[in-house]
CSV table of N, CA, C and O and ligand atoms in Angstrom, one decimal:
chain,number,residue,atom,x,y,z
A,10,UNK,N,29.6,52.1,55.9
A,10,UNK,CA,29.6,52.8,57.2
A,10,UNK,C,30.2,51.9,58.3
A,10,UNK,O,30.0,50.7,58.3
A,11,UNK,N,31.1,52.5,59.1
A,11,UNK,CA,31.7,51.8,60.2
A,11,UNK,C,30.6,51.4,61.2
A,11,UNK,O,29.7,52.1,61.4
A,12,UNK,N,30.8,50.2,61.8
A,12,UNK,CA,29.9,49.8,62.9
A,12,UNK,C,30.3,50.5,64.2
A,12,UNK,O,29.5,50.9,65.0
A,13,UNK,N,31.6,50.7,64.4
A,13,UNK,CA,32.1,51.5,65.5
A,13,UNK,C,33.0,52.6,65.1
A,13,UNK,O,33.6,52.6,64.0
A,14,UNK,N,33.0,53.7,65.8
A,14,UNK,CA,33.9,54.8,65.5
A,14,UNK,C,35.3,54.4,65.6
A,14,UNK,O,35.8,53.8,66.5
A,15,UNK,N,36.1,54.7,64.5
A,15,UNK,CA,37.5,54.3,64.5
A,15,UNK,C,38.3,55.0,65.5
A,15,UNK,O,39.4,54.5,65.9
A,16,UNK,N,37.9,56.2,66.0
A,16,UNK,CA,38.6,56.9,66.9
A,16,UNK,C,38.4,56.5,68.4
A,16,UNK,O,39.2,56.3,69.2
A,17,UNK,N,37.0,56.5,68.7
A,17,UNK,CA,36.7,56.3,70.1
A,17,UNK,C,35.9,55.0,70.4
A,17,UNK,O,35.7,54.6,71.5
A,18,UNK,N,35.6,54.2,69.3
A,18,UNK,CA,35.0,52.9,69.5
A,18,UNK,C,33.5,53.0,69.8
A,18,UNK,O,32.8,52.0,70.1
A,19,UNK,N,32.9,54.2,69.7
A,19,UNK,CA,31.4,54.3,69.9
A,19,UNK,C,30.7,53.4,68.9
A,19,UNK,O,30.9,53.5,67.7
A,20,UNK,N,29.7,52.7,69.4
A,20,UNK,CA,28.9,51.8,68.5
A,20,UNK,C,27.8,52.7,67.9
A,20,UNK,O,27.0,53.3,68.7
A,21,UNK,N,27.8,52.9,66.6
A,21,UNK,CA,26.8,53.8,65.9
A,21,UNK,C,25.4,53.4,66.0
A,21,UNK,O,24.5,54.2,66.2
A,22,UNK,N,25.2,52.1,65.8
A,22,UNK,CA,23.8,51.6,65.8
A,22,UNK,C,23.4,51.4,67.3
A,22,UNK,O,23.8,50.4,67.9
A,23,UNK,N,22.7,52.3,67.8
A,23,UNK,CA,22.4,52.3,69.3
A,23,UNK,C,21.6,51.1,69.7
A,23,UNK,O,21.7,50.7,70.8
A,24,UNK,N,20.7,50.7,68.8
A,24,UNK,CA,19.9,49.5,69.1
A,24,UNK,C,19.6,48.9,67.8
A,24,UNK,O,19.7,49.5,66.8
A,25,UNK,N,19.1,47.6,67.7
A,25,UNK,CA,18.8,47.0,66.4
A,25,UNK,C,17.7,47.8,65.7
A,25,UNK,O,16.7,48.1,66.2
A,26,UNK,N,18.0,48.1,64.4
A,26,UNK,CA,17.1,48.9,63.6
A,26,UNK,C,17.0,50.3,63.9
A,26,UNK,O,16.1,51.0,63.5
A,27,UNK,N,18.0,50.8,64.6
A,27,UNK,CA,18.0,52.2,65.0
A,27,UNK,C,17.9,53.2,63.9
A,27,UNK,O,17.2,54.2,63.9
A,28,UNK,N,18.7,52.8,62.8
A,28,UNK,CA,18.7,53.8,61.7
A,28,UNK,C,17.5,53.8,60.8
A,28,UNK,O,17.5,54.5,59.8
A,29,UNK,N,16.5,53.0,61.1
A,29,UNK,CA,15.3,53.0,60.3
A,29,UNK,C,14.7,54.4,60.5
A,29,UNK,O,14.1,55.0,59.5
A,30,UNK,N,14.8,55.0,61.6
A,30,UNK,CA,14.3,56.3,61.9
A,30,UNK,C,15.0,57.4,61.1
A,30,UNK,O,14.4,58.5,60.8
A,31,UNK,N,16.2,57.1,60.6
A,31,UNK,CA,16.9,58.1,59.8
A,31,UNK,C,16.2,58.3,58.4
A,31,UNK,O,16.4,59.3,57.8
A,32,UNK,N,15.4,57.3,58.1
A,32,UNK,CA,14.5,57.4,56.9
A,32,UNK,C,13.7,58.7,56.9
A,32,UNK,O,13.5,59.3,55.9
A,33,UNK,N,13.2,59.0,58.1
A,33,UNK,CA,12.3,60.2,58.2
A,33,UNK,C,13.1,61.5,58.1
A,33,UNK,O,12.6,62.5,57.5
A,34,UNK,N,14.4,61.5,58.5
A,34,UNK,CA,15.2,62.6,58.3
A,34,UNK,C,15.5,62.8,56.8
A,34,UNK,O,15.5,63.9,56.3
A,35,UNK,N,15.8,61.6,56.2
A,35,UNK,CA,16.1,61.6,54.8
A,35,UNK,C,14.8,62.2,54.0
A,35,UNK,O,15.0,62.9,53.0
A,36,UNK,N,13.7,61.8,54.5
A,36,UNK,CA,12.4,62.3,53.9
A,36,UNK,C,12.3,63.8,54.0
A,36,UNK,O,12.0,64.5,53.0
A,37,UNK,N,12.7,64.3,55.1
A,37,UNK,CA,12.6,65.8,55.3
A,37,UNK,C,13.6,66.4,54.4
A,37,UNK,O,13.3,67.5,53.8
A,38,UNK,N,14.8,65.9,54.3
A,38,UNK,CA,15.8,66.4,53.3
A,38,UNK,C,15.3,66.4,51.9
A,38,UNK,O,15.4,67.4,51.1
A,39,UNK,N,14.6,65.3,51.5
A,39,UNK,CA,14.1,65.2,50.2
A,39,UNK,C,13.0,66.2,49.9
A,39,UNK,O,13.0,66.8,48.8
A,40,UNK,N,12.1,66.4,50.9
A,40,UNK,CA,11.1,67.4,50.7
A,40,UNK,C,11.7,68.8,50.6
A,40,UNK,O,11.3,69.6,49.8
A,41,UNK,N,12.7,69.1,51.4
A,41,UNK,CA,13.4,70.4,51.3
A,41,UNK,C,14.0,70.5,49.9
A,41,UNK,O,13.9,71.6,49.3
A,42,UNK,N,14.6,69.5,49.3
A,42,UNK,CA,15.1,69.6,48.0
A,42,UNK,C,14.0,69.8,46.9
A,42,UNK,O,14.2,70.7,46.1
A,43,UNK,N,12.9,69.1,47.1
A,43,UNK,CA,11.8,69.3,46.2
A,43,UNK,C,11.3,70.7,46.2
A,43,UNK,O,11.1,71.3,45.1
A,44,UNK,N,11.1,71.3,47.4
A,44,UNK,CA,10.6,72.6,47.5
A,44,UNK,C,11.6,73.6,46.9
A,44,UNK,O,11.3,74.5,46.2
A,45,UNK,N,12.9,73.4,47.3
A,45,UNK,CA,14.0,74.3,46.8
A,45,UNK,C,14.0,74.3,45.3
A,45,UNK,O,14.2,75.4,44.6
A,46,UNK,N,14.0,73.1,44.6
A,46,UNK,CA,14.0,73.0,43.2
A,46,UNK,C,12.8,73.7,42.6
A,46,UNK,O,12.9,74.5,41.6
A,47,UNK,N,11.6,73.5,43.2
A,47,UNK,CA,10.4,74.2,42.7
A,47,UNK,C,10.5,75.7,42.7
A,47,UNK,O,10.2,76.4,41.8
A,48,UNK,N,11.0,76.2,43.9
A,48,UNK,CA,11.2,77.6,44.0
A,48,UNK,C,12.2,78.1,43.0
A,48,UNK,O,12.0,79.2,42.3
A,49,UNK,N,13.4,77.4,42.9
A,49,UNK,CA,14.4,77.9,42.0
A,49,UNK,C,13.9,77.9,40.5
A,49,UNK,O,14.1,78.9,39.8
A,50,UNK,N,13.2,76.9,40.1
A,50,UNK,CA,12.7,76.9,38.7
A,50,UNK,C,11.6,78.0,38.5
A,50,UNK,O,11.6,78.6,37.4
A,51,UNK,N,10.9,78.3,39.6
A,51,UNK,CA,9.9,79.4,39.4
A,51,UNK,C,10.6,80.7,39.4
A,51,UNK,O,10.2,81.6,38.6
A,52,UNK,N,11.6,80.9,40.2
A,52,UNK,CA,12.3,82.2,40.2
A,52,UNK,C,13.0,82.4,38.8
A,52,UNK,O,12.9,83.5,38.3
A,53,UNK,N,13.6,81.4,38.2
A,53,UNK,CA,14.2,81.5,36.9
A,53,UNK,C,13.2,81.4,35.8
A,53,UNK,O,13.6,81.4,34.6
A,54,UNK,N,11.9,81.2,36.2
A,54,UNK,CA,10.8,81.2,35.2
A,54,UNK,C,11.0,80.1,34.1
A,54,UNK,O,10.7,80.3,33.0
A,55,UNK,N,11.5,79.0,34.5
A,55,UNK,CA,11.7,77.9,33.6
A,55,UNK,C,10.9,76.7,34.1
A,55,UNK,O,11.2,75.5,33.8
A,56,UNK,N,9.9,76.9,34.9
A,56,UNK,CA,9.1,75.8,35.5
A,56,UNK,C,8.2,75.1,34.5
A,56,UNK,O,7.4,75.8,33.8
A,57,UNK,N,8.4,73.8,34.3
A,57,UNK,CA,7.4,73.0,33.8
A,57,UNK,C,7.5,71.6,34.4
A,57,UNK,O,8.6,71.3,35.0
A,58,UNK,N,6.5,70.8,34.3
A,58,UNK,CA,6.5,69.5,35.1
A,58,UNK,C,7.7,68.6,34.7
A,58,UNK,O,8.3,68.0,35.6
A,59,UNK,N,8.0,68.5,33.4
A,59,UNK,CA,9.1,67.6,33.1
A,59,UNK,C,10.5,68.1,33.6
A,59,UNK,O,11.2,67.3,34.2
A,60,UNK,N,10.7,69.4,33.5
A,60,UNK,CA,12.0,69.9,34.1
A,60,UNK,C,12.0,69.7,35.6
A,60,UNK,O,13.0,69.3,36.1
A,61,UNK,N,10.9,70.0,36.2
A,61,UNK,CA,10.8,69.8,37.7
A,61,UNK,C,11.1,68.4,38.1
A,61,UNK,O,12.0,68.2,38.9
A,62,UNK,N,10.4,67.4,37.5
A,62,UNK,CA,10.5,66.0,37.9
A,62,UNK,C,12.0,65.6,37.6
A,62,UNK,O,12.6,64.9,38.5
A,63,UNK,N,12.5,65.9,36.4
A,63,UNK,CA,13.8,65.4,36.1
A,63,UNK,C,14.9,66.1,37.0
A,63,UNK,O,15.8,65.4,37.4
A,64,UNK,N,14.8,67.3,37.3
A,64,UNK,CA,15.8,68.0,38.1
A,64,UNK,C,15.7,67.4,39.6
A,64,UNK,O,16.7,67.2,40.2
A,65,UNK,N,14.5,67.2,40.1
A,65,UNK,CA,14.4,66.7,41.4
A,65,UNK,C,15.0,65.3,41.5
A,65,UNK,O,15.8,65.0,42.4
A,66,UNK,N,14.6,64.4,40.5
A,66,UNK,CA,15.1,63.0,40.5
A,66,UNK,C,16.6,63.0,40.4
A,66,UNK,O,17.3,62.3,41.1
A,67,UNK,N,17.1,63.8,39.4
A,67,UNK,CA,18.5,63.9,39.2
A,67,UNK,C,19.3,64.4,40.4
A,67,UNK,O,20.3,63.8,40.8
A,68,UNK,N,18.8,65.5,41.0
A,68,UNK,CA,19.5,66.0,42.2
A,68,UNK,C,19.5,65.1,43.4
A,68,UNK,O,20.5,64.9,44.0
A,69,UNK,N,18.3,64.4,43.6
A,69,UNK,CA,18.3,63.5,44.7
A,69,UNK,C,19.2,62.3,44.5
A,69,UNK,O,19.9,61.8,45.4
A,70,UNK,N,19.2,61.8,43.2
A,70,UNK,CA,20.1,60.7,42.9
A,70,UNK,C,21.6,61.1,43.1
A,70,UNK,O,22.4,60.3,43.6
A,71,UNK,N,21.9,62.3,42.7
A,71,UNK,CA,23.2,62.8,42.8
A,71,UNK,C,23.7,63.0,44.2
A,71,UNK,O,24.8,62.7,44.6
A,72,UNK,N,22.7,63.4,45.1
A,72,UNK,CA,23.0,63.7,46.5
A,72,UNK,C,22.8,62.5,47.4
A,72,UNK,O,23.0,62.6,48.6
A,73,UNK,N,22.4,61.4,46.8
A,73,UNK,CA,22.1,60.2,47.6
A,73,UNK,C,23.1,59.8,48.6
A,73,UNK,O,22.8,59.5,49.8
A,74,UNK,N,24.4,59.7,48.2
A,74,UNK,CA,25.4,59.4,49.2
A,74,UNK,C,25.4,60.3,50.4
A,74,UNK,O,25.6,59.9,51.6
A,75,UNK,N,25.3,61.6,50.1
A,75,UNK,CA,25.3,62.6,51.2
A,75,UNK,C,24.0,62.5,52.0
A,75,UNK,O,24.1,62.6,53.2
A,76,UNK,N,22.9,62.4,51.4
A,76,UNK,CA,21.6,62.3,52.1
A,76,UNK,C,21.6,61.1,53.0
A,76,UNK,O,21.2,61.2,54.2
A,77,UNK,N,22.1,60.0,52.5
A,77,UNK,CA,22.2,58.8,53.3
A,77,UNK,C,23.0,59.0,54.6
A,77,UNK,O,22.5,58.7,55.7
A,78,UNK,N,24.2,59.6,54.4
A,78,UNK,CA,25.1,59.7,55.6
A,78,UNK,C,24.6,60.8,56.5
A,78,UNK,O,24.6,60.6,57.7
A,79,UNK,N,24.2,62.0,55.9
A,79,UNK,CA,23.8,63.1,56.8
A,79,UNK,C,22.5,62.8,57.5
A,79,UNK,O,22.3,63.3,58.7
A,80,UNK,N,21.6,62.1,56.9
A,80,UNK,CA,20.4,61.7,57.7
A,80,UNK,C,20.7,60.8,58.9
A,80,UNK,O,20.1,61.0,59.9
A,81,UNK,N,21.7,59.9,58.6
A,81,UNK,CA,22.1,59.0,59.8
A,81,UNK,C,22.8,59.8,60.8
A,81,UNK,O,22.5,59.6,62.0
A,82,UNK,N,23.7,60.7,60.4
A,82,UNK,CA,24.4,61.6,61.4
A,82,UNK,C,23.4,62.4,62.2
A,82,UNK,O,23.5,62.4,63.4
A,83,UNK,N,22.5,63.1,61.5
A,83,UNK,CA,21.6,63.9,62.2
A,83,UNK,C,20.7,63.1,63.2
A,83,UNK,O,20.4,63.5,64.3
A,84,UNK,N,20.2,61.9,62.7
A,84,UNK,CA,19.4,61.1,63.5
A,84,UNK,C,20.1,60.6,64.8
A,84,UNK,O,19.6,60.6,65.9
A,85,UNK,N,21.4,60.3,64.5
A,85,UNK,CA,22.3,59.9,65.7
A,85,UNK,C,22.4,61.0,66.7
A,85,UNK,O,22.3,60.7,67.9
A,86,UNK,N,22.6,62.2,66.2
A,86,UNK,CA,22.8,63.3,67.2
A,86,UNK,C,21.4,63.6,67.9
A,86,UNK,O,21.4,63.9,69.0
A,87,UNK,N,20.3,63.5,67.1
A,87,UNK,CA,19.0,63.9,67.7
A,87,UNK,C,18.5,62.9,68.7
A,87,UNK,O,18.0,63.2,69.7
A,88,UNK,N,18.6,61.6,68.3
A,88,UNK,CA,17.9,60.6,69.1
A,88,UNK,C,18.9,59.5,69.6
A,88,UNK,O,18.4,58.6,70.3
A,89,UNK,N,20.1,59.6,69.3
A,89,UNK,CA,21.0,58.5,69.7
A,89,UNK,C,21.7,58.7,71.1
A,89,UNK,O,22.4,57.9,71.6
A,90,UNK,N,21.4,59.9,71.7
A,90,UNK,CA,22.1,60.2,72.9
A,90,UNK,C,23.6,60.3,72.8
A,90,UNK,O,24.3,60.1,73.7
A,91,UNK,N,24.0,60.8,71.6
A,91,UNK,CA,25.4,61.0,71.4
A,91,UNK,C,25.8,62.5,71.4
A,91,UNK,O,25.0,63.3,70.8
A,92,UNK,N,26.8,62.8,72.0
A,92,UNK,CA,27.3,64.2,72.1
A,92,UNK,C,28.7,64.3,71.7
A,92,UNK,O,29.5,63.4,72.1
A,93,UNK,N,29.0,65.2,70.8
A,93,UNK,CA,30.4,65.4,70.3
A,93,UNK,C,31.2,66.1,71.4
A,93,UNK,O,30.9,67.3,71.7
A,94,UNK,N,32.1,65.5,72.0
A,94,UNK,CA,33.0,66.2,72.9
A,94,UNK,C,34.4,66.0,72.5
A,94,UNK,O,35.1,65.0,72.8
A,95,UNK,N,35.0,66.9,71.8
A,95,UNK,CA,36.3,66.8,71.3
A,95,UNK,C,37.3,66.8,72.5
A,95,UNK,O,37.2,67.5,73.4
A,96,UNK,N,38.3,65.9,72.3
A,96,UNK,CA,39.4,66.0,73.3
A,96,UNK,C,40.4,66.9,72.8
A,96,UNK,O,40.7,67.0,71.6
A,97,UNK,N,41.0,67.7,73.7
A,97,UNK,CA,42.0,68.7,73.3
A,97,UNK,C,43.2,68.1,72.8
A,97,UNK,O,43.5,67.8,71.7
B,29,ZN,ZN1,34.3,58.7,67.9
């Protein structure tokens, strides 16, 4: 991850340790994935504990790069005082 925006030079880490809070956003994403997998397995009537745990772990590992980045992006937008203002 860049320390500064390559376009406008914005420093992403607003204060030291700022992105520790992104952990909670990541946690929310993970819970959403766990619930979604549970519902999907129930709907398709293939729910059992092994399938559930393996699919949740597999899916979270697969999505880890996205979860990492999007939790930081969301946290930056929510609590970083950053507003996207495109220049024409
Ligand atoms: Zn920028």
